[in-house]
Short mmCIF file of the C-alpha atoms (twelve columns), coordinates in Angstrom:
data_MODEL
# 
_entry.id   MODEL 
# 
loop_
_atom_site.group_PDB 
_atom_site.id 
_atom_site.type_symbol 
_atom_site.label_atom_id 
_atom_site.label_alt_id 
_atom_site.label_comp_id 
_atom_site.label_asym_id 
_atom_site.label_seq_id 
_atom_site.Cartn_x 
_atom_site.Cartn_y 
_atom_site.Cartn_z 
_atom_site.pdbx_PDB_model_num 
ATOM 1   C CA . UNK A 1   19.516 -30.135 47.579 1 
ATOM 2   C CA . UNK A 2   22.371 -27.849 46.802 1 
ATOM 3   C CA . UNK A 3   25.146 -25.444 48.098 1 
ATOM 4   C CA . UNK A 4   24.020 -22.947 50.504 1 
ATOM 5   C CA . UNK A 5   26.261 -19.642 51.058 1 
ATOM 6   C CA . UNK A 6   26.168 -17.919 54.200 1 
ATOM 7   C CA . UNK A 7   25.779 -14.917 55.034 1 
ATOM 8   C CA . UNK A 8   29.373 -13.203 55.723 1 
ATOM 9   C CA . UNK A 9   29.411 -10.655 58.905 1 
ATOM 10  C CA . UNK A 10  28.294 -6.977  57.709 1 
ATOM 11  C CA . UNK A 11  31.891 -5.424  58.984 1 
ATOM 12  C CA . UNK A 12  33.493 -8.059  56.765 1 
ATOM 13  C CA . UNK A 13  30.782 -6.649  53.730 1 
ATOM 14  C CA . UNK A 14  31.386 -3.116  54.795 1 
ATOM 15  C CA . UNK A 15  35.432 -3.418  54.546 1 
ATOM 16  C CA . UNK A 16  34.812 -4.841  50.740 1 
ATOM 17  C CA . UNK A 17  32.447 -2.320  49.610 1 
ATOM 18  C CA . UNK A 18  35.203 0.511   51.629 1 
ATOM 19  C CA . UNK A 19  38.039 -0.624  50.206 1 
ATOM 20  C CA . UNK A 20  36.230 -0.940  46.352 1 
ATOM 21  C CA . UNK A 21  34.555 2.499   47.060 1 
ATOM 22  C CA . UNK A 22  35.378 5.049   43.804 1 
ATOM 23  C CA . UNK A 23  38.026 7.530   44.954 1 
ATOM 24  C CA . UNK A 24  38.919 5.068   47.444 1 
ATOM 25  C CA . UNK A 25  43.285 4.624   47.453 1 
ATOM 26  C CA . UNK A 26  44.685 1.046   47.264 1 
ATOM 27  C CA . UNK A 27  47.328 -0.321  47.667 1 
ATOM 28  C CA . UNK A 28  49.897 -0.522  44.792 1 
ATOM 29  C CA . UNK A 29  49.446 -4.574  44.538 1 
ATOM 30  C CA . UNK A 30  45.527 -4.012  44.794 1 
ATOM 31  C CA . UNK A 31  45.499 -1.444  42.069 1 
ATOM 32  C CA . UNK A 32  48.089 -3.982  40.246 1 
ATOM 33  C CA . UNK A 33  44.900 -6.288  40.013 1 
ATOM 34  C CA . UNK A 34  42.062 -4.406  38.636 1 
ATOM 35  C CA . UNK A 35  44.968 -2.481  36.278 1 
ATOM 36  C CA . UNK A 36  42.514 -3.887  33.136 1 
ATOM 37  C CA . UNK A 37  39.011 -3.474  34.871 1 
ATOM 38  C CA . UNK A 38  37.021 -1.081  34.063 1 
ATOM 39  C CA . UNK A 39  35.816 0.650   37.257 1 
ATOM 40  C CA . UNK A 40  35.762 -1.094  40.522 1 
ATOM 41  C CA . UNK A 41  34.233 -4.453  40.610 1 
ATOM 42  C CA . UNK A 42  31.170 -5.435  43.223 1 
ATOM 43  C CA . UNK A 43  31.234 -8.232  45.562 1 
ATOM 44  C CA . UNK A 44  29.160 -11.208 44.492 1 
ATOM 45  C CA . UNK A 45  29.322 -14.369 46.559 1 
ATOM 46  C CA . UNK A 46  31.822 -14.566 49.753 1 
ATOM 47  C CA . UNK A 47  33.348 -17.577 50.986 1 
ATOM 48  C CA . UNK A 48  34.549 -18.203 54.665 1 
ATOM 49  C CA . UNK A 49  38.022 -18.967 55.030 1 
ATOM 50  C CA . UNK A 50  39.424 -21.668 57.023 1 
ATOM 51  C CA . UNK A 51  43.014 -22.556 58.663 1 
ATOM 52  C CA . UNK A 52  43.657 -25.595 59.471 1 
ATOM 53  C CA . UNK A 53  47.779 -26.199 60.408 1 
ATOM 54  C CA . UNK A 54  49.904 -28.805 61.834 1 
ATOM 55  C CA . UNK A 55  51.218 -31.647 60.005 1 
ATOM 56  C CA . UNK A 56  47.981 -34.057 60.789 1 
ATOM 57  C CA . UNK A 57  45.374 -31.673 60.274 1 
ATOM 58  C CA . UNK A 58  41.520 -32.833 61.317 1 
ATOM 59  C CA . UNK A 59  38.844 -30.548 60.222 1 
ATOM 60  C CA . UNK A 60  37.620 -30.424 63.656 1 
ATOM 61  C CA . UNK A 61  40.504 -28.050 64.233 1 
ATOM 62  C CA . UNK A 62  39.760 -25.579 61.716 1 
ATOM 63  C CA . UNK A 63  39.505 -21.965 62.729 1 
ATOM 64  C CA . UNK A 64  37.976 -19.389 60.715 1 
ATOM 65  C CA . UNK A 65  40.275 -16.403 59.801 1 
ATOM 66  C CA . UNK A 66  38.301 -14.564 57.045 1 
ATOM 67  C CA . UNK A 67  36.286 -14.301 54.249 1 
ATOM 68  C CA . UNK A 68  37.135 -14.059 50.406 1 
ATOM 69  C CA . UNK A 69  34.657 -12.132 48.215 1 
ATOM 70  C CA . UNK A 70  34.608 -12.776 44.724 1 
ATOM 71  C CA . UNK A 71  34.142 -10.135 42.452 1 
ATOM 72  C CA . UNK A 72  32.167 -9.346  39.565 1 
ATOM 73  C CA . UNK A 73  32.935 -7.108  37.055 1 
ATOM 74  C CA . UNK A 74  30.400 -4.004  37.883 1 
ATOM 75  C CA . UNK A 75  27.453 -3.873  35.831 1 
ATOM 76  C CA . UNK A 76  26.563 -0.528  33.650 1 
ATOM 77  C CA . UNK A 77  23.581 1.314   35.035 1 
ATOM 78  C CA . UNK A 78  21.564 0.160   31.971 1 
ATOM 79  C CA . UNK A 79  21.661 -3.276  33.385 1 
ATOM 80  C CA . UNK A 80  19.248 -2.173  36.454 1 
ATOM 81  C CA . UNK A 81  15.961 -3.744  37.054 1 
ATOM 82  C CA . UNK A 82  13.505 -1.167  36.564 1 
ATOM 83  C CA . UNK A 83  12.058 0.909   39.250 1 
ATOM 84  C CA . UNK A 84  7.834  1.923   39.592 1 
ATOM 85  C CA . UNK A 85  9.451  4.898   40.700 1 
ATOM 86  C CA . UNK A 86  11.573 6.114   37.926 1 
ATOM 87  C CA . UNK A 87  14.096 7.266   40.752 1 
ATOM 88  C CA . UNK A 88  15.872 4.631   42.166 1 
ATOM 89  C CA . UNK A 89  18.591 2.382   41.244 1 
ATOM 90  C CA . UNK A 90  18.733 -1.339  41.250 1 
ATOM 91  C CA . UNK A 91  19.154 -1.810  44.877 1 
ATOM 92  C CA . UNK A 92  16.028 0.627   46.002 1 
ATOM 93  C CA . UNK A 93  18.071 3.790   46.370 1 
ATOM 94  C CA . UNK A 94  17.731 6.744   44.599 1 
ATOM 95  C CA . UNK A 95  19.415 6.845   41.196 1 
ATOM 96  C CA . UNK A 96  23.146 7.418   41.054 1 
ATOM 97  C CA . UNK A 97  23.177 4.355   44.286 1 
ATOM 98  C CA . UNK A 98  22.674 7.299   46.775 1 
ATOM 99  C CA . UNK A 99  19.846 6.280   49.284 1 
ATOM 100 C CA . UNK A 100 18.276 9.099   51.669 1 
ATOM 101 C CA . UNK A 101 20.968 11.160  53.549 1 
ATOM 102 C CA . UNK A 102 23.619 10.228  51.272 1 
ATOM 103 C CA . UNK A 103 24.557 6.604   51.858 1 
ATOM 104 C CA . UNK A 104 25.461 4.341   49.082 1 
ATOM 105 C CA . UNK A 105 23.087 1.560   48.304 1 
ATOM 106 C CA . UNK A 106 25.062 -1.939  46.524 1 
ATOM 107 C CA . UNK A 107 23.322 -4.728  45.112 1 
ATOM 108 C CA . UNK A 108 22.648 -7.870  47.629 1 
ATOM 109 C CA . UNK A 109 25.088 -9.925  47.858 1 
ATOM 110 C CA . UNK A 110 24.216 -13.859 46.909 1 
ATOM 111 C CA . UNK A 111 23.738 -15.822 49.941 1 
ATOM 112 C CA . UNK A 112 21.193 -19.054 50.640 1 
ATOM 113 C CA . UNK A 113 20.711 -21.241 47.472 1 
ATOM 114 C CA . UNK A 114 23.716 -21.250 45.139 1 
ATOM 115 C CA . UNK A 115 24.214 -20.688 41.450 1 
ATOM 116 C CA . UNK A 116 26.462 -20.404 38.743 1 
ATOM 117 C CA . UNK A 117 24.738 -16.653 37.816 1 
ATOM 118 C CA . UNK A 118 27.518 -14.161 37.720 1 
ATOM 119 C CA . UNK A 119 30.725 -16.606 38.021 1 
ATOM 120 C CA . UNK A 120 31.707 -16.114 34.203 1 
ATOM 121 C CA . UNK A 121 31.945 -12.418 35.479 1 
ATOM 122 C CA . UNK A 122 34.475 -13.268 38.312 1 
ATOM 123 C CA . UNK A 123 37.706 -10.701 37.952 1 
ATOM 124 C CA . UNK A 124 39.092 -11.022 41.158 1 
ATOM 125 C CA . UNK A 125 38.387 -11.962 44.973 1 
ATOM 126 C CA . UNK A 126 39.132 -9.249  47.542 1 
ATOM 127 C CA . UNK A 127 40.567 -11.221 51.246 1 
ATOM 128 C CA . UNK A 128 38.814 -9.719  54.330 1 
ATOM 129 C CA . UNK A 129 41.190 -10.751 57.959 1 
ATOM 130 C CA . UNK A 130 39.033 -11.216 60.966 1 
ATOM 131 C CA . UNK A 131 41.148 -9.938  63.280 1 
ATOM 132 C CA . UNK A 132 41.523 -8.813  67.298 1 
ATOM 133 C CA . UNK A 133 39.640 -4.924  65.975 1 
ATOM 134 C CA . UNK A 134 37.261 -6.869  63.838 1 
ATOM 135 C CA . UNK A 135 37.270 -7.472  60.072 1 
ATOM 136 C CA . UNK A 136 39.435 -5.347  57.967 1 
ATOM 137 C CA . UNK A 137 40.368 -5.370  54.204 1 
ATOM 138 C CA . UNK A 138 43.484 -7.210  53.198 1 
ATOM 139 C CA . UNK A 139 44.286 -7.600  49.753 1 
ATOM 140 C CA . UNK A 140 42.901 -8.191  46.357 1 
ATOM 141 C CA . UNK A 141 43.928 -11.150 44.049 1 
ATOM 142 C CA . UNK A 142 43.395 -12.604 40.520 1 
ATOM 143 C CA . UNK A 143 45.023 -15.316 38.456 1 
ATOM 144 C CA . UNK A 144 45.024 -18.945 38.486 1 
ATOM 145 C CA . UNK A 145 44.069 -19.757 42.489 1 
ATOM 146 C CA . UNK A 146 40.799 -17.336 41.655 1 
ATOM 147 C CA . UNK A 147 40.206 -19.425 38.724 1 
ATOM 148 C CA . UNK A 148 40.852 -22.529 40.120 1 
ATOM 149 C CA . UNK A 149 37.920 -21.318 42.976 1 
ATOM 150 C CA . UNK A 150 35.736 -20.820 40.493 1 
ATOM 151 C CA . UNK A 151 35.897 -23.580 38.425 1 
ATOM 152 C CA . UNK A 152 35.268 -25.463 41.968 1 
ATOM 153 C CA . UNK A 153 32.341 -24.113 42.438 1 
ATOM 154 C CA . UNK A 154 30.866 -25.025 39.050 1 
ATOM 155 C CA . UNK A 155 32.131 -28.598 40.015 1 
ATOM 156 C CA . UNK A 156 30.598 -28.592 43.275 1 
ATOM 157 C CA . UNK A 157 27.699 -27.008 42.405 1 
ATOM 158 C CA . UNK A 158 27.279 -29.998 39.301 1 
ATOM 159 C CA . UNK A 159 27.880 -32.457 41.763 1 
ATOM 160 C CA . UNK A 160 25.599 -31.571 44.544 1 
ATOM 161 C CA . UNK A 161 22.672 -30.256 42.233 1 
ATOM 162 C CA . UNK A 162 21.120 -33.218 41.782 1 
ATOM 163 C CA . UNK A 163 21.701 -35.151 45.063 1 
ATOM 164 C CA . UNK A 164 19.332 -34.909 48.584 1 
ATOM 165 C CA . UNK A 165 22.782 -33.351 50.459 1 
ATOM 166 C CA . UNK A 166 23.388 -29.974 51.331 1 
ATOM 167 C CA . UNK A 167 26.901 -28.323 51.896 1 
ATOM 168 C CA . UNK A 168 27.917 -25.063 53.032 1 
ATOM 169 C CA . UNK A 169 31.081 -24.161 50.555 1 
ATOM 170 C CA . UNK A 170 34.299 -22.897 52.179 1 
ATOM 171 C CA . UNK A 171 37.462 -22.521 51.557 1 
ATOM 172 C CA . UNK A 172 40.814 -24.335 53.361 1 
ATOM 173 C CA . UNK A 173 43.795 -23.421 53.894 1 
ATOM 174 C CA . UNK A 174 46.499 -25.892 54.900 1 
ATOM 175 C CA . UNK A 175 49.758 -23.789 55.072 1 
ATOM 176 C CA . UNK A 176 52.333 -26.767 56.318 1 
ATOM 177 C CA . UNK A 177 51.329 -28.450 53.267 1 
ATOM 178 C CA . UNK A 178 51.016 -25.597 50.947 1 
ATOM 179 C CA . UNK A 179 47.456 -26.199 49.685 1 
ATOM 180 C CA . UNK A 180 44.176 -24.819 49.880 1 
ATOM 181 C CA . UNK A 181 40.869 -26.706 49.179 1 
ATOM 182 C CA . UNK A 182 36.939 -26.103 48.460 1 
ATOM 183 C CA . UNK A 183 35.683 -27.290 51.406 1 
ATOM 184 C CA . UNK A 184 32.007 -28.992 51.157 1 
ATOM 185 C CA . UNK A 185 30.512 -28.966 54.618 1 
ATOM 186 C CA . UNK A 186 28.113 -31.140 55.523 1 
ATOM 187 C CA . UNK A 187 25.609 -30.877 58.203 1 
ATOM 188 C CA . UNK A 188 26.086 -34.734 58.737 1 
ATOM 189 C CA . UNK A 189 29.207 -36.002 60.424 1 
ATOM 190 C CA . UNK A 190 31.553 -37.531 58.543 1 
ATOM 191 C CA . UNK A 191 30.280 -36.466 55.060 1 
ATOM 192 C CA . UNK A 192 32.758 -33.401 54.323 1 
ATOM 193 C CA . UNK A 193 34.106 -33.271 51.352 1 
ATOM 194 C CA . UNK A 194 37.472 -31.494 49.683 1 
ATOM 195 C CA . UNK A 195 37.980 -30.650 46.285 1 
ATOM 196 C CA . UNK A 196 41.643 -29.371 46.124 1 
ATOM 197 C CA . UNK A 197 42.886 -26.436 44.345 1 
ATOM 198 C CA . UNK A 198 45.726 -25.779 41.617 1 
ATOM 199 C CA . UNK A 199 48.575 -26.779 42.512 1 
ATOM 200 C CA . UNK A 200 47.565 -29.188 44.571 1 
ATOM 201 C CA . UNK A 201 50.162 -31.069 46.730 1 
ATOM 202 C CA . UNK A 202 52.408 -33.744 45.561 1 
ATOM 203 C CA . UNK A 203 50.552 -36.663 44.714 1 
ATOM 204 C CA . UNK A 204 47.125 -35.182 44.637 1 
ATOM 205 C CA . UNK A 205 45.100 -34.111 41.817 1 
ATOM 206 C CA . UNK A 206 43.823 -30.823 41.730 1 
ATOM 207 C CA . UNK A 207 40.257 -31.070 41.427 1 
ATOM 208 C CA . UNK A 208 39.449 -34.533 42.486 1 
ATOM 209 C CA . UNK A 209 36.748 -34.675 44.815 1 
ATOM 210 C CA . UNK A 210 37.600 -36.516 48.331 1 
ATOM 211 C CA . UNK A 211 36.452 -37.527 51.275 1 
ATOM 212 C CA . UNK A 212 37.677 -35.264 53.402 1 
ATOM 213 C CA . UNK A 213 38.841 -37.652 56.317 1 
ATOM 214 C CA . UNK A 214 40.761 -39.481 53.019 1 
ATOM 215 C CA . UNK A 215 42.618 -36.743 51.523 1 
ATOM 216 C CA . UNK A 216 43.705 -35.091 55.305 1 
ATOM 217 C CA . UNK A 217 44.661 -38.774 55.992 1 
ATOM 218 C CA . UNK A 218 46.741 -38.541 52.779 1 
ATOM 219 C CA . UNK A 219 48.536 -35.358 53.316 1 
ATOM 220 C CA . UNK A 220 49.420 -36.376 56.863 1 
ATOM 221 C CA . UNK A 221 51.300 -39.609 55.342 1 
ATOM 222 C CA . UNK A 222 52.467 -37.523 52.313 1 
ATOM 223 C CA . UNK A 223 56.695 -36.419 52.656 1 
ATOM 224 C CA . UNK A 224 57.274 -32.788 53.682 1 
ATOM 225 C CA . UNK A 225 55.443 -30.277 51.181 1 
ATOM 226 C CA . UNK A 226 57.707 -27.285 49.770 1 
ATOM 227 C CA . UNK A 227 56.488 -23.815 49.593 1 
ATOM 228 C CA . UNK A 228 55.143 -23.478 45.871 1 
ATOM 229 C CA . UNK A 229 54.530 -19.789 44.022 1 
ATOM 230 C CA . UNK A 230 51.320 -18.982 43.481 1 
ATOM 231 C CA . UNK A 231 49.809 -16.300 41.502 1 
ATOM 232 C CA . UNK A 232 46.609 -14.604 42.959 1 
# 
Protein backbone atom coordinates (compact mmCIF):
# COMPACT_ATOMS: atom_id res chain seq x y z
CA UNK A 1 0.00 0.00 0.00
CA UNK A 2 1.68 3.20 0.96
CA UNK A 3 2.21 6.00 3.61
CA UNK A 4 -0.85 7.38 5.03
CA UNK A 5 -0.72 11.01 6.77
CA UNK A 6 -3.05 11.85 9.36
CA UNK A 7 -4.96 14.29 9.88
CA UNK A 8 -3.22 16.86 12.47
CA UNK A 9 -5.80 18.49 15.17
CA UNK A 10 -7.51 21.78 13.61
CA UNK A 11 -6.00 24.07 16.68
CA UNK A 12 -2.61 22.68 15.69
CA UNK A 13 -3.72 23.79 11.68
CA UNK A 14 -5.19 26.99 12.95
CA UNK A 15 -1.83 28.07 14.98
CA UNK A 16 0.17 27.44 11.44
CA UNK A 17 -2.07 29.25 9.23
CA UNK A 18 -2.09 32.28 12.47
CA UNK A 19 1.25 32.47 12.84
CA UNK A 20 1.93 32.48 8.63
CA UNK A 21 -1.07 34.94 8.34
CA UNK A 22 0.20 38.29 6.12
CA UNK A 23 0.67 41.16 8.57
CA UNK A 24 1.07 38.62 11.11
CA UNK A 25 4.60 39.61 13.53
CA UNK A 26 7.18 36.82 14.09
CA UNK A 27 9.55 36.32 15.87
CA UNK A 28 13.05 37.62 14.90
CA UNK A 29 14.43 33.81 14.38
CA UNK A 30 11.07 33.01 12.43
CA UNK A 31 11.41 35.98 10.19
CA UNK A 32 15.32 34.90 10.07
CA UNK A 33 13.90 31.81 8.08
CA UNK A 34 11.67 32.94 5.38
CA UNK A 35 14.33 36.19 5.06
CA UNK A 36 14.58 34.82 1.06
CA UNK A 37 10.86 33.68 0.57
CA UNK A 38 8.79 35.42 -1.17
CA UNK A 39 5.57 35.89 0.85
CA UNK A 40 4.57 33.53 3.51
CA UNK A 41 4.68 29.93 2.69
CA UNK A 42 1.40 27.44 3.16
CA UNK A 43 1.37 24.36 5.11
CA UNK A 44 1.49 21.20 3.03
CA UNK A 45 1.82 17.87 4.79
CA UNK A 46 2.21 17.77 8.83
CA UNK A 47 3.95 15.21 10.66
CA UNK A 48 3.26 14.18 14.38
CA UNK A 49 6.05 14.51 16.60
CA UNK A 50 7.19 12.02 19.00
CA UNK A 51 9.47 11.99 22.34
CA UNK A 52 10.75 9.22 23.33
CA UNK A 53 13.69 9.78 26.38
CA UNK A 54 15.63 7.74 28.71
CA UNK A 55 18.68 5.97 27.88
CA UNK A 56 16.75 2.53 26.70
CA UNK A 57 14.07 4.00 24.86
CA UNK A 58 11.04 1.46 23.58
CA UNK A 59 8.64 2.95 21.22
CA UNK A 60 5.91 1.88 23.40
CA UNK A 61 6.90 4.86 25.51
CA UNK A 62 6.62 7.46 23.04
CA UNK A 63 4.49 10.47 23.79
CA UNK A 64 3.31 12.81 21.30
CA UNK A 65 4.36 16.50 21.86
CA UNK A 66 3.51 18.18 18.49
CA UNK A 67 3.27 18.42 15.05
CA UNK A 68 5.76 19.79 12.33
CA UNK A 69 4.20 21.27 9.16
CA UNK A 70 6.18 21.46 6.21
CA UNK A 71 5.92 24.26 4.10
CA UNK A 72 5.55 25.01 0.61
CA UNK A 73 6.52 27.88 -1.02
CA UNK A 74 2.93 29.73 -1.69
CA UNK A 75 1.65 29.37 -5.03
CA UNK A 76 0.75 32.66 -7.29
CA UNK A 77 -2.97 33.07 -7.77
CA UNK A 78 -2.52 32.07 -11.45
CA UNK A 79 -1.80 28.62 -10.27
CA UNK A 80 -5.64 28.15 -9.03
CA UNK A 81 -7.84 25.51 -10.37
CA UNK A 82 -10.50 27.20 -12.11
CA UNK A 83 -13.78 28.03 -10.64
CA UNK A 84 -17.60 27.52 -12.68
CA UNK A 85 -18.09 30.52 -10.82
CA UNK A 86 -15.54 32.96 -11.94
CA UNK A 87 -15.49 34.18 -8.18
CA UNK A 88 -13.79 32.01 -6.05
CA UNK A 89 -10.35 31.03 -5.34
CA UNK A 90 -8.78 27.65 -5.31
CA UNK A 91 -10.10 26.52 -2.06
CA UNK A 92 -14.03 27.50 -2.83
CA UNK A 93 -13.89 30.98 -1.34
CA UNK A 94 -14.43 33.99 -2.97
CA UNK A 95 -11.46 35.40 -4.87
CA UNK A 96 -8.75 37.16 -2.91
CA UNK A 97 -9.14 33.62 -0.25
CA UNK A 98 -11.95 35.59 1.59
CA UNK A 99 -14.98 33.17 2.10
CA UNK A 100 -18.50 34.71 3.25
CA UNK A 101 -18.20 37.04 6.34
CA UNK A 102 -14.64 37.56 5.90
CA UNK A 103 -12.79 34.40 6.85
CA UNK A 104 -9.80 33.24 5.01
CA UNK A 105 -10.13 30.10 3.01
CA UNK A 106 -6.34 27.93 2.58
CA UNK A 107 -5.86 25.13 0.40
CA UNK A 108 -6.41 21.45 2.08
CA UNK A 109 -3.84 20.30 3.59
CA UNK A 110 -2.48 16.62 2.27
CA UNK A 111 -3.60 13.97 4.50
CA UNK A 112 -4.63 10.02 3.63
CA UNK A 113 -2.54 8.58 0.69
CA UNK A 114 0.95 10.07 0.41
CA UNK A 115 2.97 11.59 -2.37
CA UNK A 116 5.95 13.20 -3.38
CA UNK A 117 3.61 16.30 -5.06
CA UNK A 118 4.81 19.51 -3.56
CA UNK A 119 8.09 18.23 -1.57
CA UNK A 120 10.57 19.87 -4.20
CA UNK A 121 8.65 23.05 -2.95
CA UNK A 122 9.50 22.43 0.79
CA UNK A 123 11.15 25.91 2.32
CA UNK A 124 10.73 25.33 5.75
CA UNK A 125 8.63 23.37 8.52
CA UNK A 126 6.84 25.51 11.11
CA UNK A 127 6.85 23.31 14.96
CA UNK A 128 3.36 23.42 16.58
CA UNK A 129 3.76 22.41 20.91
CA UNK A 130 0.77 20.60 22.21
CA UNK A 131 0.73 21.92 25.32
CA UNK A 132 -1.46 22.16 28.89
CA UNK A 133 -3.77 25.43 26.80
CA UNK A 134 -3.75 23.36 23.68
CA UNK A 135 -1.61 23.67 20.54
CA UNK A 136 0.28 26.80 20.01
CA UNK A 137 2.90 27.95 17.40
CA UNK A 138 6.53 27.49 18.26
CA UNK A 139 9.03 28.18 15.83
CA UNK A 140 9.91 27.97 12.23
CA UNK A 141 13.04 26.11 10.83
CA UNK A 142 14.98 25.41 7.58
CA UNK A 143 18.34 23.91 6.72
CA UNK A 144 19.76 20.57 6.70
CA UNK A 145 17.33 18.60 9.49
CA UNK A 146 14.28 19.97 7.02
CA UNK A 147 16.13 18.53 4.23
CA UNK A 148 17.15 15.56 5.70
CA UNK A 149 12.98 15.08 6.48
CA UNK A 150 12.35 15.40 3.20
CA UNK A 151 14.61 13.39 1.53
CA UNK A 152 13.08 10.65 4.11
CA UNK A 153 10.07 10.84 2.90
CA UNK A 154 11.00 10.30 -0.75
CA UNK A 155 12.90 7.20 0.71
CA UNK A 156 10.07 5.97 2.57
CA UNK A 157 7.66 6.69 0.26
CA UNK A 158 10.08 4.52 -2.59
CA UNK A 159 10.27 1.89 -0.24
CA UNK A 160 6.77 1.33 0.82
CA UNK A 161 5.17 2.13 -2.71
CA UNK A 162 5.37 -0.99 -3.98
CA UNK A 163 4.93 -3.33 -0.95
CA UNK A 164 1.24 -4.67 0.67
CA UNK A 165 2.33 -2.56 4.16
CA UNK A 166 1.02 0.54 5.27
CA UNK A 167 2.78 3.05 7.71
CA UNK A 168 1.70 6.12 9.26
CA UNK A 169 5.02 8.53 8.96
CA UNK A 170 6.18 10.35 12.11
CA UNK A 171 8.77 11.86 13.35
CA UNK A 172 11.16 10.86 16.68
CA UNK A 173 12.81 12.54 18.79
CA UNK A 174 15.36 10.91 21.09
CA UNK A 175 16.95 13.85 23.07
CA UNK A 176 19.47 11.66 25.49
CA UNK A 177 20.90 10.48 22.37
CA UNK A 178 20.71 13.54 20.30
CA UNK A 179 18.85 12.13 17.27
CA UNK A 180 15.68 12.29 15.64
CA UNK A 181 14.24 9.66 13.20
CA UNK A 182 11.35 9.11 10.43
CA UNK A 183 9.37 6.94 12.17
CA UNK A 184 7.34 4.25 9.91
CA UNK A 185 4.44 3.00 11.96
CA UNK A 186 2.99 0.02 11.36
CA UNK A 187 -0.38 -1.15 12.21
CA UNK A 188 1.24 -4.67 12.87
CA UNK A 189 3.28 -5.21 15.98
CA UNK A 190 6.64 -5.43 15.69
CA UNK A 191 7.00 -4.06 12.10
CA UNK A 192 8.06 -0.28 12.90
CA UNK A 193 10.54 0.95 11.18
CA UNK A 194 13.27 4.05 11.67
CA UNK A 195 15.04 5.77 9.14
CA UNK A 196 17.43 8.16 11.05
CA UNK A 197 18.12 11.66 10.29
CA UNK A 198 21.42 13.80 9.60
CA UNK A 199 23.55 13.60 11.91
CA UNK A 200 22.69 10.59 13.03
CA UNK A 201 24.34 9.20 16.24
CA UNK A 202 27.71 7.73 16.48
CA UNK A 203 27.86 4.65 14.71
CA UNK A 204 24.68 4.92 12.76
CA UNK A 205 24.13 5.90 9.31
CA UNK A 206 21.89 8.53 8.58
CA UNK A 207 19.40 7.23 6.35
CA UNK A 208 19.61 3.54 6.73
CA UNK A 209 16.42 2.01 7.18
CA UNK A 210 16.03 -0.21 10.55
CA UNK A 211 14.06 -2.19 12.35
CA UNK A 212 13.04 -0.20 14.83
CA UNK A 213 13.41 -2.69 17.87
CA UNK A 214 17.26 -2.99 16.16
CA UNK A 215 18.36 0.46 15.98
CA UNK A 216 16.64 1.46 19.76
CA UNK A 217 18.48 -1.77 20.81
CA UNK A 218 21.61 -0.15 19.29
CA UNK A 219 21.46 3.23 20.77
CA UNK A 220 20.75 1.76 24.20
CA UNK A 221 24.24 -0.25 23.93
CA UNK A 222 25.84 2.73 22.08
CA UNK A 223 28.48 5.03 24.72
CA UNK A 224 26.97 8.32 25.95
CA UNK A 225 25.84 10.61 22.88
CA UNK A 226 27.10 14.41 23.00
CA UNK A 227 24.89 17.24 22.23
CA UNK A 228 25.60 17.97 18.39
CA UNK A 229 24.60 21.59 16.56
CA UNK A 230 22.09 21.42 14.35
CA UNK A 231 20.87 23.85 11.90
CA UNK A 232 17.01 24.05 11.36
Amino acid sequence: MTLHLSQPPAGALHAVHSALAPGAALPPSAAAVLRHSEGRPEPLLALPVHALRGPTPQLGGADCIGWRFLLRAARPDAALPHCPHGDCDGAGGPAGGRAAGGRTEHRPLAVGEFTEDGLEQVTAAAEVAVGANGPAFSHLTAGPYLDSTVRALRQAWQLVHPSPARYEPRLLSLPEHYASALWLHSALPGEDLLIPLAPAPLGVAAHQVFPAAELLARLANAPAARPTALIG
